PDB file of C-alpha atoms in Angstrom:
ATOM      1  CA  UNK O   1      -9.100  17.173  15.352  1.00 60.00           C
ATOM      2  CA  UNK O   2      -6.305  14.655  15.675  1.00 66.00           C
ATOM      3  CA  UNK O   3      -8.005  11.502  14.542  1.00 92.00           C
ATOM      4  CA  UNK O   4      -7.469   9.222  11.456  1.00 97.00           C
ATOM      5  CA  UNK O   5     -10.742   7.179  10.989  1.00 97.00           C
ATOM      6  CA  UNK O   6     -11.100   3.903   9.424  1.00 98.00           C
ATOM      7  CA  UNK O   7     -13.769   1.868   7.909  1.00 98.00           C
ATOM      8  CA  UNK O   8     -14.809  -0.754   8.287  1.00 98.00           C
ATOM      9  CA  UNK O   9     -13.343  -1.855  11.592  1.00 97.00           C
ATOM     10  CA  UNK O  10     -13.506  -5.614  10.273  1.00 97.00           C
ATOM     11  CA  UNK O  11     -13.949  -7.323   7.144  1.00 97.00           C
ATOM     12  CA  UNK O  12     -14.345 -10.852   5.971  1.00 97.00           C
ATOM     13  CA  UNK O  13     -14.040 -11.529   2.301  1.00 94.00           C
ATOM     14  CA  UNK O  14     -13.741 -14.596  -0.145  1.00 92.00           C
ATOM     15  CA  UNK O  15     -10.849 -14.661  -2.538  1.00 91.00           C
ATOM     16  CA  UNK O  16     -13.386 -13.380  -5.361  1.00 91.00           C
ATOM     17  CA  UNK O  17     -14.804 -10.299  -3.837  1.00 91.00           C
ATOM     18  CA  UNK O  18     -14.012  -6.776  -4.307  1.00 96.00           C
ATOM     19  CA  UNK O  19     -14.072  -4.595  -1.389  1.00 96.00           C
ATOM     20  CA  UNK O  20     -12.447  -1.512  -0.432  1.00 98.00           C
ATOM     21  CA  UNK O  21     -10.858   0.033   2.814  1.00 98.00           C
ATOM     22  CA  UNK O  22     -11.555   3.942   3.684  1.00 98.00           C
ATOM     23  CA  UNK O  23      -9.228   6.196   5.709  1.00 98.00           C
ATOM     24  CA  UNK O  24      -9.964   9.822   6.543  1.00 98.00           C
ATOM     25  CA  UNK O  25      -8.284  12.359   8.535  1.00 97.00           C
ATOM     26  CA  UNK O  26      -9.280  16.279   8.825  1.00 92.00           C
ATOM     27  CA  UNK O  27      -5.865  17.350  10.151  1.00 93.00           C
ATOM     28  CA  UNK O  28      -4.550  19.394   6.932  1.00 92.00           C
ATOM     29  CA  UNK O  29      -1.942  16.396   6.473  1.00 92.00           C
ATOM     30  CA  UNK O  30      -0.704  16.306   3.120  1.00 90.00           C
ATOM     31  CA  UNK O  31       0.757  12.639   3.357  1.00 90.00           C
ATOM     32  CA  UNK O  32      -0.955   9.600   3.788  1.00 93.00           C
ATOM     33  CA  UNK O  33       0.042   5.819   4.268  1.00 94.00           C
ATOM     34  CA  UNK O  34      -1.011   2.570   4.034  1.00 97.00           C
ATOM     35  CA  UNK O  35       0.457  -0.242   6.139  1.00 97.00           C
ATOM     36  CA  UNK O  36       0.001  -4.160   6.526  1.00 98.00           C
ATOM     37  CA  UNK O  37       0.885  -5.658   9.875  1.00 98.00           C
ATOM     38  CA  UNK O  38       0.559  -9.223  10.956  1.00 97.00           C
ATOM     39  CA  UNK O  39       0.487 -10.245  14.233  1.00 95.00           C
ATOM     40  CA  UNK O  40       3.254 -10.047  16.644  1.00 92.00           C
ATOM     41  CA  UNK O  41       5.189  -8.247  13.433  1.00 95.00           C
ATOM     42  CA  UNK O  42       5.852  -4.676  12.838  1.00 96.00           C
ATOM     43  CA  UNK O  43       3.791  -2.450  10.482  1.00 96.00           C
ATOM     44  CA  UNK O  44       4.921  -2.732   7.202  1.00 95.00           C
ATOM     45  CA  UNK O  45       4.705  -0.111   4.676  1.00 93.00           C
ATOM     46  CA  UNK O  46       2.762  -0.418   1.404  1.00 95.00           C
ATOM     47  CA  UNK O  47       1.814   2.964  -0.345  1.00 94.00           C
ATOM     48  CA  UNK O  48       2.384   6.503   0.502  1.00 91.00           C
ATOM     49  CA  UNK O  49       0.536   9.552  -0.995  1.00 93.00           C
ATOM     50  CA  UNK O  50       2.171  13.044  -0.946  1.00 89.00           C
ATOM     51  CA  UNK O  51       0.114  15.791  -1.891  1.00 90.00           C
ATOM     52  CA  UNK O  52      -2.491  13.424  -3.382  1.00 93.00           C
ATOM     53  CA  UNK O  53      -0.019  11.888  -5.561  1.00 93.00           C
ATOM     54  CA  UNK O  54       1.213   8.113  -5.442  1.00 93.00           C
ATOM     55  CA  UNK O  55       4.642   8.679  -4.127  1.00 88.00           C
ATOM     56  CA  UNK O  56       5.599   5.312  -2.841  1.00 87.00           C
ATOM     57  CA  UNK O  57       4.714   1.848  -3.358  1.00 90.00           C
ATOM     58  CA  UNK O  58       6.638  -1.051  -1.684  1.00 90.00           C
ATOM     59  CA  UNK O  59       6.156  -3.437  -4.418  1.00 90.00           C
ATOM     60  CA  UNK O  60       2.922  -4.103  -3.388  1.00 95.00           C
ATOM     61  CA  UNK O  61       0.922  -6.792  -5.389  1.00 96.00           C
ATOM     62  CA  UNK O  62      -1.287  -5.350  -7.977  1.00 96.00           C
ATOM     63  CA  UNK O  63      -4.460  -6.958  -6.265  1.00 96.00           C
ATOM     64  CA  UNK O  64      -4.109  -4.324  -3.713  1.00 98.00           C
ATOM     65  CA  UNK O  65      -4.809  -0.922  -5.263  1.00 97.00           C
ATOM     66  CA  UNK O  66      -5.031   2.624  -3.547  1.00 98.00           C
ATOM     67  CA  UNK O  67      -6.761   5.902  -4.189  1.00 97.00           C
ATOM     68  CA  UNK O  68      -6.406   9.099  -3.043  1.00 97.00           C
ATOM     69  CA  UNK O  69      -9.625  11.160  -4.345  1.00 95.00           C
ATOM     70  CA  UNK O  70      -8.844  14.321  -2.244  1.00 94.00           C
ATOM     71  CA  UNK O  71      -6.333  15.373   0.535  1.00 91.00           C
ATOM     72  CA  UNK O  72      -8.666  13.911   3.242  1.00 96.00           C
ATOM     73  CA  UNK O  73      -9.245  10.603   2.188  1.00 97.00           C
ATOM     74  CA  UNK O  74      -7.314   7.405   1.174  1.00 98.00           C
ATOM     75  CA  UNK O  75      -8.756   3.967  -0.028  1.00 98.00           C
ATOM     76  CA  UNK O  76      -7.864   0.752  -0.575  1.00 98.00           C
ATOM     77  CA  UNK O  77      -9.213  -1.009  -2.874  1.00 98.00           C
ATOM     78  CA  UNK O  78      -8.951  -4.921  -2.701  1.00 97.00           C
ATOM     79  CA  UNK O  79      -9.575  -7.843  -5.507  1.00 95.00           C
ATOM     80  CA  UNK O  80      -8.725 -11.778  -5.501  1.00 94.00           C
ATOM     81  CA  UNK O  81      -6.879 -11.646  -2.233  1.00 95.00           C
ATOM     82  CA  UNK O  82      -5.456 -14.586  -0.933  1.00 96.00           C
ATOM     83  CA  UNK O  83      -5.666 -15.983   2.769  1.00 96.00           C
ATOM     84  CA  UNK O  84      -2.118 -14.748   3.320  1.00 96.00           C
ATOM     85  CA  UNK O  85      -3.546 -11.207   2.610  1.00 97.00           C
ATOM     86  CA  UNK O  86      -5.252 -11.669   6.033  1.00 97.00           C
ATOM     87  CA  UNK O  87      -3.807  -8.726   8.575  1.00 98.00           C
ATOM     88  CA  UNK O  88      -4.692  -5.661  10.227  1.00 98.00           C
ATOM     89  CA  UNK O  89      -4.582  -2.660   7.472  1.00 98.00           C
ATOM     90  CA  UNK O  90      -3.281   0.463   9.047  1.00 98.00           C
ATOM     91  CA  UNK O  91      -3.828   4.017   7.495  1.00 97.00           C
ATOM     92  CA  UNK O  92      -1.618   7.046   8.781  1.00 95.00           C
ATOM     93  CA  UNK O  93      -1.352  10.383   7.979  1.00 94.00           C
ATOM     94  CA  UNK O  94       1.206  13.069   8.537  1.00 90.00           C
ATOM     95  CA  UNK O  95       2.144  17.115   7.771  1.00 87.00           C
ATOM     96  CA  UNK O  96       4.540  16.246   5.339  1.00 76.00           C
ATOM     97  CA  UNK O  97       6.998  18.965   6.679  1.00 68.00           C
ATOM     98  CA  UNK O  98      10.121  19.638   4.671  1.00 60.00           C
ATOM     99  CA  UNK O  99      13.715  19.872   6.251  1.00 54.00           C
ATOM    100  CA  UNK O 100      15.227  18.094   9.263  1.00 49.00           C
ATOM    101  CA  UNK O 101      13.223  15.685  11.129  1.00 55.00           C
ATOM    102  CA  UNK O 102      10.751  13.177   9.968  1.00 69.00           C
ATOM    103  CA  UNK O 103       6.795  13.598  10.386  1.00 79.00           C
ATOM    104  CA  UNK O 104       5.266  12.366  13.044  1.00 86.00           C
ATOM    105  CA  UNK O 105       2.500   9.744  12.060  1.00 90.00           C
ATOM    106  CA  UNK O 106      -1.033   9.588  13.026  1.00 93.00           C
ATOM    107  CA  UNK O 107      -2.185   6.217  12.828  1.00 96.00           C
ATOM    108  CA  UNK O 108      -5.790   4.983  12.287  1.00 97.00           C
ATOM    109  CA  UNK O 109      -7.304   2.158  14.300  1.00 97.00           C
ATOM    110  CA  UNK O 110      -7.097  -0.209  11.422  1.00 97.00           C
ATOM    111  CA  UNK O 111      -9.372  -2.791   9.453  1.00 98.00           C
ATOM    112  CA  UNK O 112      -8.981  -6.334  10.526  1.00 97.00           C
ATOM    113  CA  UNK O 113      -8.880  -8.392   7.083  1.00 97.00           C
ATOM    114  CA  UNK O 114     -10.149 -11.784   7.133  1.00 97.00           C
ATOM    115  CA  UNK O 115      -9.669 -13.250   3.823  1.00 96.00           C
ATOM    116  CA  UNK O 116     -11.359 -16.913   3.139  1.00 94.00           C
TER     117      UNK O 116
ATOM    118  CA  UNK S   1      14.728   0.989   4.215  1.00 54.00           C
ATOM    119  CA  UNK S   2      16.971   1.340   7.047  1.00 62.00           C
ATOM    120  CA  UNK S   3      17.459  -1.556   9.079  1.00 79.00           C
ATOM    121  CA  UNK S   4      17.845  -1.824  12.901  1.00 90.00           C
ATOM    122  CA  UNK S   5      17.672  -4.644  15.421  1.00 95.00           C
ATOM    123  CA  UNK S   6      15.404  -4.205  18.196  1.00 97.00           C
ATOM    124  CA  UNK S   7      16.029  -6.216  21.677  1.00 97.00           C
ATOM    125  CA  UNK S   8      14.660  -7.675  23.307  1.00 97.00           C
ATOM    126  CA  UNK S   9      11.797  -9.512  21.395  1.00 97.00           C
ATOM    127  CA  UNK S  10       9.800 -10.252  24.799  1.00 97.00           C
ATOM    128  CA  UNK S  11      10.013  -8.756  28.154  1.00 97.00           C
ATOM    129  CA  UNK S  12       8.090  -9.657  31.165  1.00 97.00           C
ATOM    130  CA  UNK S  13       8.196  -7.778  34.316  1.00 98.00           C
ATOM    131  CA  UNK S  14       6.595  -7.503  37.645  1.00 98.00           C
ATOM    132  CA  UNK S  15       4.766  -4.291  38.096  1.00 98.00           C
ATOM    133  CA  UNK S  16       7.074  -1.852  39.858  1.00 98.00           C
ATOM    134  CA  UNK S  17      10.361  -3.350  38.021  1.00 98.00           C
ATOM    135  CA  UNK S  18      12.199  -0.965  35.134  1.00 98.00           C
ATOM    136  CA  UNK S  19      12.266  -2.209  31.554  1.00 98.00           C
ATOM    137  CA  UNK S  20      14.342  -1.218  28.639  1.00 98.00           C
ATOM    138  CA  UNK S  21      14.641  -1.438  24.870  1.00 98.00           C
ATOM    139  CA  UNK S  22      17.241  -0.911  22.772  1.00 98.00           C
ATOM    140  CA  UNK S  23      17.223  -0.342  18.879  1.00 97.00           C
ATOM    141  CA  UNK S  24      20.905  -0.720  17.095  1.00 96.00           C
ATOM    142  CA  UNK S  25      21.701   0.072  13.598  1.00 93.00           C
ATOM    143  CA  UNK S  26      24.891  -0.522  11.646  1.00 91.00           C
ATOM    144  CA  UNK S  27      25.009   2.813   9.714  1.00 89.00           C
ATOM    145  CA  UNK S  28      24.214   6.331  11.003  1.00 90.00           C
ATOM    146  CA  UNK S  29      20.244   7.680  11.751  1.00 88.00           C
ATOM    147  CA  UNK S  30      19.458  11.122  10.823  1.00 85.00           C
ATOM    148  CA  UNK S  31      16.587  10.510  13.571  1.00 88.00           C
ATOM    149  CA  UNK S  32      14.644   7.801  14.906  1.00 92.00           C
ATOM    150  CA  UNK S  33      11.231   7.901  16.336  1.00 93.00           C
ATOM    151  CA  UNK S  34       9.305   5.583  19.234  1.00 97.00           C
ATOM    152  CA  UNK S  35       6.019   4.155  18.999  1.00 97.00           C
ATOM    153  CA  UNK S  36       3.790   2.459  21.381  1.00 98.00           C
ATOM    154  CA  UNK S  37       1.159  -0.188  20.186  1.00 98.00           C
ATOM    155  CA  UNK S  38      -1.210  -1.408  23.146  1.00 97.00           C
ATOM    156  CA  UNK S  39      -2.914  -4.812  22.668  1.00 96.00           C
ATOM    157  CA  UNK S  40      -5.475  -5.020  19.907  1.00 94.00           C
ATOM    158  CA  UNK S  41      -4.833  -1.032  19.335  1.00 96.00           C
ATOM    159  CA  UNK S  42      -2.861   0.966  16.784  1.00 96.00           C
ATOM    160  CA  UNK S  43       0.911   2.665  16.899  1.00 96.00           C
ATOM    161  CA  UNK S  44       0.907   5.754  18.820  1.00 96.00           C
ATOM    162  CA  UNK S  45       3.844   8.472  18.744  1.00 95.00           C
ATOM    163  CA  UNK S  46       5.884   8.776  21.749  1.00 97.00           C
ATOM    164  CA  UNK S  47       9.071  10.806  20.701  1.00 95.00           C
ATOM    165  CA  UNK S  48      11.523  12.081  18.126  1.00 93.00           C
ATOM    166  CA  UNK S  49      15.158  11.939  18.729  1.00 94.00           C
ATOM    167  CA  UNK S  50      17.300  13.441  16.329  1.00 91.00           C
ATOM    168  CA  UNK S  51      20.677  15.299  18.056  1.00 94.00           C
ATOM    169  CA  UNK S  52      23.300  13.151  18.787  1.00 96.00           C
ATOM    170  CA  UNK S  53      23.714  12.183  22.582  1.00 97.00           C
ATOM    171  CA  UNK S  54      19.758  13.504  23.113  1.00 97.00           C
ATOM    172  CA  UNK S  55      17.846  12.702  26.067  1.00 98.00           C
ATOM    173  CA  UNK S  56      14.415  13.420  26.531  1.00 98.00           C
ATOM    174  CA  UNK S  57      11.879  12.087  29.289  1.00 98.00           C
ATOM    175  CA  UNK S  58       8.119  11.772  29.610  1.00 97.00           C
ATOM    176  CA  UNK S  59       7.345  11.318  33.330  1.00 97.00           C
ATOM    177  CA  UNK S  60       8.542   7.522  33.770  1.00 98.00           C
ATOM    178  CA  UNK S  61       9.681   7.336  30.190  1.00 98.00           C
ATOM    179  CA  UNK S  62      13.094   8.232  29.202  1.00 98.00           C
ATOM    180  CA  UNK S  63      14.501   8.019  25.555  1.00 98.00           C
ATOM    181  CA  UNK S  64      18.317   8.085  24.609  1.00 98.00           C
ATOM    182  CA  UNK S  65      20.004   8.676  21.380  1.00 97.00           C
ATOM    183  CA  UNK S  66      23.438   7.640  21.191  1.00 97.00           C
ATOM    184  CA  UNK S  67      26.413   9.799  20.530  1.00 96.00           C
ATOM    185  CA  UNK S  68      27.369   8.183  16.925  1.00 96.00           C
ATOM    186  CA  UNK S  69      23.236   8.214  16.402  1.00 94.00           C
ATOM    187  CA  UNK S  70      23.378   4.508  15.785  1.00 94.00           C
ATOM    188  CA  UNK S  71      21.342   3.417  18.469  1.00 96.00           C
ATOM    189  CA  UNK S  72      18.379   4.456  20.961  1.00 98.00           C
ATOM    190  CA  UNK S  73      16.884   3.200  23.778  1.00 98.00           C
ATOM    191  CA  UNK S  74      13.837   3.628  25.552  1.00 98.00           C
ATOM    192  CA  UNK S  75      13.785   2.995  29.437  1.00 98.00           C
ATOM    193  CA  UNK S  76      10.847   2.769  31.674  1.00 98.00           C
ATOM    194  CA  UNK S  77      11.150   3.298  35.509  1.00 98.00           C
ATOM    195  CA  UNK S  78       8.460   1.841  37.821  1.00 98.00           C
ATOM    196  CA  UNK S  79       6.624  -0.136  35.239  1.00 98.00           C
ATOM    197  CA  UNK S  80       2.982  -0.170  35.670  1.00 98.00           C
ATOM    198  CA  UNK S  81       0.063  -2.147  34.127  1.00 97.00           C
ATOM    199  CA  UNK S  82      -0.789   0.551  31.807  1.00 97.00           C
ATOM    200  CA  UNK S  83       2.880   0.036  30.247  1.00 98.00           C
ATOM    201  CA  UNK S  84       1.893  -3.041  28.509  1.00 98.00           C
ATOM    202  CA  UNK S  85       2.190  -2.979  25.014  1.00 98.00           C
ATOM    203  CA  UNK S  86       4.530  -3.314  21.779  1.00 98.00           C
ATOM    204  CA  UNK S  87       7.092  -0.347  21.787  1.00 98.00           C
ATOM    205  CA  UNK S  88       8.650   0.029  18.281  1.00 97.00           C
ATOM    206  CA  UNK S  89      11.391   2.155  17.127  1.00 96.00           C
ATOM    207  CA  UNK S  90      11.468   3.833  13.868  1.00 93.00           C
ATOM    208  CA  UNK S  91      13.964   4.928  12.406  1.00 88.00           C
ATOM    209  CA  UNK S  92      15.027   7.110   9.320  1.00 73.00           C
ATOM    210  CA  UNK S  93      18.621   7.240   7.757  1.00 58.00           C
ATOM    211  CA  UNK S  94      20.699   9.886   6.852  1.00 52.00           C
ATOM    212  CA  UNK S  95      19.646  10.437   3.456  1.00 51.00           C
ATOM    213  CA  UNK S  96      15.868   9.677   4.212  1.00 49.00           C
ATOM    214  CA  UNK S  97      13.116  11.805   2.468  1.00 51.00           C
ATOM    215  CA  UNK S  98      11.285  14.824   4.140  1.00 42.00           C
ATOM    216  CA  UNK S  99       8.035  13.060   3.924  1.00 50.00           C
ATOM    217  CA  UNK S 100       8.725  10.672   6.956  1.00 58.00           C
ATOM    218  CA  UNK S 101       9.045   7.015   5.302  1.00 74.00           C
ATOM    219  CA  UNK S 102       8.851   4.889   8.808  1.00 81.00           C
ATOM    220  CA  UNK S 103      10.825   1.364   8.727  1.00 87.00           C
ATOM    221  CA  UNK S 104       9.806  -0.018  11.918  1.00 93.00           C
ATOM    222  CA  UNK S 105      11.946  -2.283  14.050  1.00 95.00           C
ATOM    223  CA  UNK S 106      10.698  -5.743  15.135  1.00 96.00           C
ATOM    224  CA  UNK S 107       9.393  -4.228  18.216  1.00 97.00           C
ATOM    225  CA  UNK S 108       9.562  -5.532  22.049  1.00 98.00           C
ATOM    226  CA  UNK S 109       6.317  -7.046  23.536  1.00 98.00           C
ATOM    227  CA  UNK S 110       6.171  -5.683  27.483  1.00 98.00           C
ATOM    228  CA  UNK S 111       4.247  -7.570  29.600  1.00 98.00           C
ATOM    229  CA  UNK S 112       3.401  -6.417  33.225  1.00 97.00           C
ATOM    230  CA  UNK S 113       2.790  -8.606  35.849  1.00 96.00           C
ATOM    231  CA  UNK S 114       0.375  -7.036  38.591  1.00 92.00           C
TER     232      UNK S 114
END
């Protein structure tokens, strides 16, 4: 199984809502990532979890709250978002191998978020 | 993160023509990855280059890593409509971490006219 799944595929929320994005992988990967991607722009890294611990937070506003309940699951809790937070949110995972080279990242299909 | 310039931003070609996108850095890269994102899709890993001067081929795609490890290119021979999408380079710098923090280039959006 080389698939990363994400739910929901689409999400529309108001600025006062609380919602969560979910990501799951069963490849035994020990690193998981959240990216934000605006139209015609590259993915921008938000968070990295390594061995279920938050290892990188790219100065993301606190209205985005990541959670890694176990090695297969990654959540992104959303609260009090702004319209400019509307974007495609991508989850990715990788093996987390030490040594030379960089992990290949496997991306999920993303959640397209619209904040009204 | 590692900054790179990726050019061109857009490329329109007729089916059958060749296509090349370039990724340039002012500092030495430890390795570089390339990803493809189809319209409406998600990034998909294509290749990783690690060695100076490395050249790798995947059917009609040829990937190169410069001798100084500061630039890389992706060349597609005889484009097909299935090649449509955005091609991103994603380098790691010489001091990069082993858990693969990627900083994507701006991408080249390829359109292929049948």
